[in-house]
Coordinates of C-alpha atoms in Angstrom, one line a residue:
M1 CA -3.1 24.6 -7.1
T2 CA -0.2 24.1 -9.5
T3 CA 2.3 21.3 -9.5
S4 CA 5.1 23.6 -8.4
E5 CA 3.0 24.6 -5.3
V6 CA 2.5 20.8 -4.4
H7 CA 6.4 20.4 -4.5
M8 CA 6.9 23.5 -2.4
N9 CA 4.6 22.4 0.4
T10 CA 6.3 18.9 0.7
T11 CA 7.8 18.1 4.0
T12 CA 11.1 16.5 3.5
G13 CA 12.5 14.2 6.3
S14 CA 9.1 13.7 7.6
T15 CA 8.7 11.6 10.8
I16 CA 5.7 9.7 12.0
D17 CA 5.2 12.4 14.8
D18 CA 5.0 15.0 12.1
L19 CA 2.3 12.9 10.3
L20 CA 0.3 12.3 13.4
R21 CA 0.0 16.2 13.8
L22 CA -1.4 16.6 10.1
R23 CA -4.9 17.9 10.0
D24 CA -6.9 19.5 7.3
D25 CA -10.4 21.0 7.2
V26 CA -11.3 19.5 3.9
G27 CA -9.7 16.1 4.2
V28 CA -6.4 14.1 3.9
L29 CA -5.4 12.0 1.0
S30 CA -3.3 8.9 2.0
F31 CA -1.5 6.9 -0.6
Y32 CA 0.4 3.7 -0.1
V33 CA 2.5 1.8 -2.7
G34 CA 4.2 -1.5 -2.5
I35 CA 6.9 -2.2 -5.1
D36 CA 7.5 -5.9 -6.0
P37 CA 11.0 -6.2 -7.7
A38 CA 9.7 -9.4 -9.4
L39 CA 7.0 -7.4 -11.2
E40 CA 8.6 -3.9 -12.0
A41 CA 9.5 -4.8 -15.6
R42 CA 5.7 -4.9 -16.5
P43 CA 4.3 -2.0 -18.6
R44 CA 1.6 -1.5 -16.0
P45 CA 2.7 -3.1 -12.7
P46 CA -0.1 -4.2 -10.3
W47 CA 0.6 -1.4 -7.8
Q48 CA 0.0 1.2 -10.4
I49 CA -3.2 -0.5 -11.4
Q50 CA -4.4 -0.6 -7.9
L51 CA -3.5 3.0 -7.1
E52 CA -5.5 4.2 -10.2
K53 CA -8.4 1.9 -9.1
D54 CA -8.5 3.4 -5.7
T55 CA -8.1 7.0 -7.0
R56 CA -11.1 6.3 -9.4
A57 CA -13.1 5.1 -6.4
I58 CA -12.4 8.3 -4.5
R59 CA -13.5 10.4 -7.5
K60 CA -16.7 8.4 -7.8
R61 CA -17.6 8.9 -4.2
L62 CA -16.9 12.6 -4.7
R63 CA -19.6 12.7 -7.3
A64 CA -22.1 11.9 -4.8
E65 CA -20.7 14.5 -2.4
H66 CA -23.3 17.2 -1.5
R67 CA -20.9 19.8 -0.7
H68 CA -19.8 21.3 -4.1
A69 CA -16.8 23.2 -2.7
R70 CA -15.3 20.2 -1.1
R71 CA -15.8 18.0 -4.2
V72 CA -14.0 20.7 -6.3
A73 CA -11.1 21.2 -3.9
V74 CA -10.4 17.4 -3.7
E75 CA -10.7 17.0 -7.5
E76 CA -8.2 20.0 -7.9
R77 CA -5.8 18.4 -5.4
L78 CA -5.9 15.0 -7.1
T79 CA -5.2 16.6 -10.5
A80 CA -2.2 18.7 -9.1
L81 CA -0.9 15.4 -7.4
G82 CA -0.8 13.6 -10.7
P83 CA 3.0 14.0 -11.4
V84 CA 3.9 13.2 -7.8
L85 CA 1.7 10.0 -7.9
A86 CA 3.5 9.0 -11.1
E87 CA 6.8 9.3 -9.2
L88 CA 5.2 7.2 -6.4
V89 CA 4.5 4.2 -8.5
D90 CA 7.7 4.5 -10.6
S91 CA 9.8 1.4 -9.8
S92 CA 13.0 3.0 -10.7
G93 CA 12.6 5.3 -7.5
S94 CA 13.9 4.4 -4.1
G95 CA 12.2 2.2 -1.6
R96 CA 10.1 -0.9 -1.7
G97 CA 7.4 0.7 0.5
R98 CA 6.2 4.3 -0.2
A99 CA 3.7 6.5 1.4
L100 CA 2.3 10.0 0.6
F101 CA 0.0 12.1 2.6
A102 CA -1.5 15.2 1.3
G103 CA -3.7 17.8 2.9
V104 CA -6.5 19.0 0.5
A105 CA -6.8 22.5 1.7
S106 CA -3.5 23.2 3.4
G107 CA -1.3 21.9 0.5
E108 CA 0.9 20.2 3.1
M109 CA 2.5 16.9 1.8
Q110 CA 4.5 14.3 3.6
S111 CA 6.2 11.4 2.1
F112 CA 8.0 8.3 3.3
N113 CA 10.2 5.8 1.4
L114 CA 10.9 2.5 3.1
Q115 CA 12.9 -0.6 2.5
V116 CA 10.0 -2.8 3.9
E117 CA 6.9 -3.9 2.1
L118 CA 3.6 -2.0 2.1
G119 CA 0.3 -2.7 0.6
T120 CA -1.0 -0.5 -2.2
E121 CA -4.1 1.7 -1.4
A122 CA -5.6 5.2 -1.6
I123 CA -8.0 6.7 1.0
L124 CA -9.7 10.1 1.5
A125 CA -10.7 10.9 5.0
D126 CA -10.7 13.5 7.7
V127 CA -7.6 12.1 9.2
P128 CA -4.5 10.6 7.8
H129 CA -4.4 6.7 7.3
V130 CA -1.4 6.0 9.5
F131 CA -1.8 2.4 10.7
P132 CA -0.1 0.6 7.8
L133 CA 3.0 2.9 8.2
L134 CA 3.1 2.1 12.0
R135 CA 2.7 -1.6 11.2
A136 CA 5.9 -1.3 9.2
G137 CA 7.7 0.3 12.0
D138 CA 7.2 2.6 14.9
G139 CA 9.5 5.3 13.3
R140 CA 11.8 5.3 16.3
P141 CA 15.3 5.5 15.5
R142 CA 17.5 2.5 16.1
A143 CA 21.2 2.2 16.5
V144 CA 23.6 0.1 14.4
V145 CA 27.2 0.1 15.6
L146 CA 29.9 -1.5 13.5
L147 CA 33.2 -2.3 15.1
G148 CA 36.5 -3.0 13.3
R149 CA 40.0 -3.1 14.6
D150 CA 40.7 0.6 13.5
S151 CA 37.3 2.3 13.5
V152 CA 33.7 2.3 14.8
R153 CA 31.0 3.3 12.7
V154 CA 27.7 4.6 14.1
I155 CA 24.5 4.3 11.9
E156 CA 20.9 5.3 12.6
A157 CA 18.1 3.2 11.1
R158 CA 14.7 4.6 10.9
L159 CA 11.8 2.9 9.0
G160 CA 14.1 0.6 7.1
R161 CA 16.5 3.3 6.0
A162 CA 20.2 3.9 7.2
Q163 CA 22.2 7.1 7.7
E164 CA 25.7 7.2 8.9
L165 CA 26.1 9.6 11.9
R166 CA 29.7 9.0 13.0
K167 CA 33.0 7.3 12.1
L168 CA 35.2 7.1 15.1
D169 CA 38.9 6.3 15.0
V170 CA 40.0 3.6 17.5
E171 CA 43.3 2.7 15.9
A172 CA 46.2 2.9 18.4
V173 CA 48.6 5.7 17.8
V174 CA 52.0 4.0 16.7
Y175 CA 54.7 6.5 16.1
D176 CA 57.2 5.8 13.4
R177 CA 60.3 3.8 14.6
A178 CA 58.7 3.8 18.2
E179 CA 59.1 0.2 18.5
K180 CA 62.9 -0.7 19.0
K181 CA 63.8 -3.9 17.4
G182 CA 66.4 -4.9 20.0
P183 CA 69.7 -6.7 19.5
A184 CA 70.0 -9.9 17.5
A185 CA 68.7 -13.0 19.1
S186 CA 72.0 -14.8 18.7
N187 CA 72.8 -13.9 22.3
P188 CA 70.2 -15.7 24.4
F189 CA 70.0 -13.0 27.0
R190 CA 69.6 -10.3 24.4
G191 CA 66.9 -12.5 22.7
Q192 CA 64.8 -12.4 25.8
K193 CA 65.2 -8.7 26.2
S194 CA 63.8 -8.4 22.6
V195 CA 60.9 -10.7 23.3
A196 CA 60.1 -8.6 26.4
Q197 CA 60.3 -5.5 24.5
R198 CA 57.9 -6.6 22.0
E199 CA 55.4 -7.8 24.7
R200 CA 55.6 -4.4 26.3
W201 CA 55.1 -2.7 23.0
A202 CA 52.0 -5.0 22.3
R203 CA 50.6 -4.1 25.7
H204 CA 51.1 -0.3 25.0
V205 CA 49.4 -0.7 21.7
E206 CA 46.4 -2.7 23.2
A207 CA 46.1 -0.2 26.1
D208 CA 46.0 2.8 23.6
H209 CA 43.4 0.9 21.5
R210 CA 41.2 0.4 24.6
R211 CA 41.5 4.0 25.6
R212 CA 40.1 5.1 22.2
L213 CA 37.4 2.4 22.3
A214 CA 36.4 3.8 25.8
A215 CA 36.3 7.4 24.1
A216 CA 34.1 5.9 21.3
A217 CA 31.8 4.5 23.9
E218 CA 31.4 7.9 25.5
E219 CA 30.6 9.5 22.2
I220 CA 27.9 6.8 21.6
G221 CA 26.5 7.5 25.0
R222 CA 26.1 11.2 24.0
L223 CA 24.5 10.2 20.8
V224 CA 21.8 8.2 22.8
R225 CA 20.9 11.1 24.6
A226 CA 20.6 13.3 21.5
R227 CA 19.0 10.8 19.0
G228 CA 16.5 9.0 21.2
W229 CA 17.3 5.5 20.1
T230 CA 14.9 2.7 21.2
L231 CA 16.9 -0.5 20.2
G232 CA 20.4 -1.2 19.0
V233 CA 22.7 -3.8 17.6
V234 CA 26.5 -3.9 17.7
A235 CA 28.4 -6.0 15.2
G236 CA 32.1 -6.9 15.6
D237 CA 34.6 -8.7 17.7
P238 CA 32.9 -9.4 20.9
R239 CA 35.9 -8.4 23.1
G240 CA 35.4 -4.8 22.0
A241 CA 31.8 -5.0 20.8
R242 CA 30.6 -5.9 24.4
L243 CA 31.8 -2.6 25.7
L244 CA 29.8 -0.6 23.2
A245 CA 26.8 -2.9 23.7
E246 CA 27.0 -2.2 27.5
T247 CA 27.2 1.5 26.9
L248 CA 23.9 1.4 24.9
E249 CA 22.3 -0.7 27.7
R250 CA 23.3 1.7 30.5
A251 CA 21.7 4.4 28.5
G252 CA 18.4 2.4 28.4
V253 CA 18.7 1.1 24.8
P254 CA 18.4 -2.7 24.6
A255 CA 21.4 -3.8 22.4
E256 CA 22.0 -7.1 20.5
L257 CA 25.6 -8.3 20.0
V258 CA 26.4 -9.9 16.8
D259 CA 29.9 -11.5 16.0
R260 CA 30.2 -10.3 12.5
D261 CA 32.7 -7.9 10.7
L262 CA 30.7 -5.4 8.7
V263 CA 32.7 -2.3 9.4
D264 CA 33.4 -1.9 5.7
A265 CA 29.8 -2.3 4.6
T266 CA 27.7 0.5 3.3
P267 CA 25.0 1.8 5.7
A268 CA 22.2 0.2 3.5
H269 CA 24.0 -3.2 3.3
A270 CA 24.8 -3.3 7.0
L271 CA 21.2 -2.6 8.0
A272 CA 20.0 -5.2 5.4
E273 CA 22.3 -7.8 7.2
L274 CA 21.3 -6.8 10.8
A275 CA 17.6 -6.0 10.2
P276 CA 16.4 -9.5 11.2
V277 CA 18.4 -9.1 14.5
L278 CA 16.6 -5.8 15.2
A279 CA 13.2 -7.0 14.1
A280 CA 13.5 -10.1 16.5
A281 CA 14.6 -7.8 19.2
A282 CA 11.6 -5.5 18.6
E283 CA 9.2 -8.5 18.7
R284 CA 10.6 -9.6 22.1
R285 CA 10.3 -6.1 23.4
D286 CA 6.6 -5.6 22.0
A287 CA 5.5 -9.0 23.2
A288 CA 6.8 -8.2 26.8
L289 CA 5.0 -4.8 26.7
V290 CA 1.8 -6.5 25.8
R291 CA 2.1 -9.2 28.5
S292 CA 3.0 -6.5 31.0
A293 CA -0.1 -4.4 30.1
I294 CA -2.5 -7.4 30.2
D295 CA -0.9 -8.7 33.5
A296 CA -1.2 -5.2 35.1
A297 CA -4.8 -5.0 33.9
A298 CA -5.7 -8.4 35.4
A299 CA -4.1 -7.4 38.8
G300 CA -5.9 -4.1 38.9
G301 CA -2.6 -2.2 38.3
H302 CA -1.4 0.3 35.7
G303 CA -2.7 -1.5 32.7
A304 CA -5.7 -1.9 30.5
S305 CA -6.8 -4.7 28.3
G306 CA -9.7 -4.9 25.8
L307 CA -11.2 -2.2 23.7
K308 CA -13.8 -1.0 26.3
D309 CA -11.2 -0.4 29.1
V310 CA -8.6 1.1 26.6
L311 CA -11.1 3.5 25.2
A312 CA -12.0 4.6 28.7
A313 CA -8.3 5.2 29.6
L314 CA -7.7 7.1 26.4
E315 CA -10.7 9.4 27.1
A316 CA -9.4 10.0 30.6
S317 CA -5.7 10.8 29.1
R318 CA -4.5 8.0 31.2
V319 CA -2.6 6.0 28.6
E320 CA 1.2 6.0 28.6
R321 CA 1.6 3.6 25.7
L322 CA -1.0 2.3 23.4
L323 CA -0.6 -1.3 22.1
L324 CA -2.4 -2.3 19.0
D325 CA -2.4 -5.8 17.2
G326 CA -1.1 -5.1 13.7
D327 CA -2.3 -8.4 12.4
R328 CA -5.8 -7.8 13.7
P329 CA -6.5 -4.1 14.0
P330 CA -9.3 -3.2 16.4
T331 CA -12.5 -2.1 14.8
G332 CA -15.5 0.0 16.1
P333 CA -18.1 2.6 15.2
V334 CA -17.5 6.3 15.0
D335 CA -20.2 6.6 17.7
S336 CA -22.1 3.9 19.9
D337 CA -24.9 3.6 17.4
G338 CA -23.1 4.3 14.2
P339 CA -21.6 2.1 11.4
R340 CA -18.1 0.6 11.8
D341 CA -15.4 3.1 11.0
P342 CA -12.7 1.7 8.5
L343 CA -10.2 4.2 10.1
F344 CA -11.1 3.2 13.7
A345 CA -7.6 2.1 14.4
D346 CA -6.1 5.3 13.0
R347 CA -8.4 7.3 15.3
L348 CA -7.1 5.4 18.4
V349 CA -3.5 6.2 17.3
L350 CA -4.3 9.8 16.8
R351 CA -6.2 10.1 20.1
A352 CA -3.2 8.5 21.8
H353 CA -0.8 10.9 20.1
D354 CA -3.0 13.9 21.0
T355 CA -2.8 13.0 24.8
G356 CA 0.9 12.5 24.8
A357 CA 0.9 8.7 24.7
R358 CA 3.3 6.5 22.7
V359 CA 1.9 4.1 20.2
T360 CA 3.2 0.7 19.3
V361 CA 1.7 -1.4 16.7
V362 CA 2.7 -5.1 17.4
G363 CA 3.1 -7.4 14.5
G364 CA 4.7 -10.9 13.8
E365 CA 4.8 -13.5 16.4
A366 CA 4.6 -11.0 19.2
S367 CA 1.0 -10.2 18.2
A368 CA 0.1 -13.6 19.8
A369 CA 0.7 -12.0 23.2
F370 CA -2.6 -10.0 22.8
E371 CA -4.6 -13.3 23.1
R372 CA -8.1 -12.2 22.7
A373 CA -7.6 -8.7 23.8
G374 CA -6.6 -7.1 20.5
V375 CA -5.6 -3.9 22.1
A376 CA -3.9 -3.1 25.4
A377 CA -2.3 -0.1 27.2
L378 CA 0.3 0.7 29.9
L379 CA -1.2 3.5 32.0
R380 CA 0.4 6.5 33.6
R381 CA 1.4 6.2 37.1

């Protein structure tokens, strides 16, 4: 396979759902790179050294491979991926965390650039190594709404990257010379008329601003239905931002309200400023999901807790949402009497996806909600 063929088979704009559908008869190569800005000036930064080490280990294991055809196919694929891997470790590229997944036989390749940290590793297996990517984020889009006096900007965040979707005008229409100045205030009566005129005009401007803000809220409601957001944050004057946050909430998107003026920020800067707010909201949501699943399991309801019960529910296709501890991934054997599988957590994720379940890898302080369970699930009703 030539280098040009590798690039032609790249999937641009990949989502985690796309990745979870990746299968290959010969195997999948999974590469992760974490860029540390403090070390990027080194001639050979540590992430490059680690990726080369892991790639050599894959080649070494291949030499013990009994299936000659598979050994040759993987070796050819690694060679063809050389220029792409060089780009992956290049610190001048975009994203602090990068991931690349390549099917050996299919030639399919999916890549992700994140603004969040990832570890560096390379793995060859029969399935993609998706767990680190899910630990960094669930891949579900989130809404970032920036409110200014004259405009509302709607930004979508996914896996640490930001894209502006809409800029909505909410400035009140003020026609030229529409505000009459009124007579001079030397006449007390006329002065009172002038003040009343200005007050009426101010009310007219404010009412028009609110009408436009309400129209912006309607557009945001339409975007919720089209984009599938799971969390949101609205930044701006609370008097107007509250209306936009309530719009998200009514559409089923939990939204945080932040009293900050970021309407003129770039999408990347706005997301960087508001990412801690979204992360804290995600941790609260995830901890609540884990507690709900564990409580439901204890009460004999629609929940499962612990590896044995969750595996049984997965096999019966009863899982609606699989919850995994990102800080302590579950481990287990491929079969009951076999060795422990290093990709056991990935297989749980793929099994859940194949049965239509959603997957949430819970990290940070929220992982404490698992207590000793390590894995839990909300079950279909």
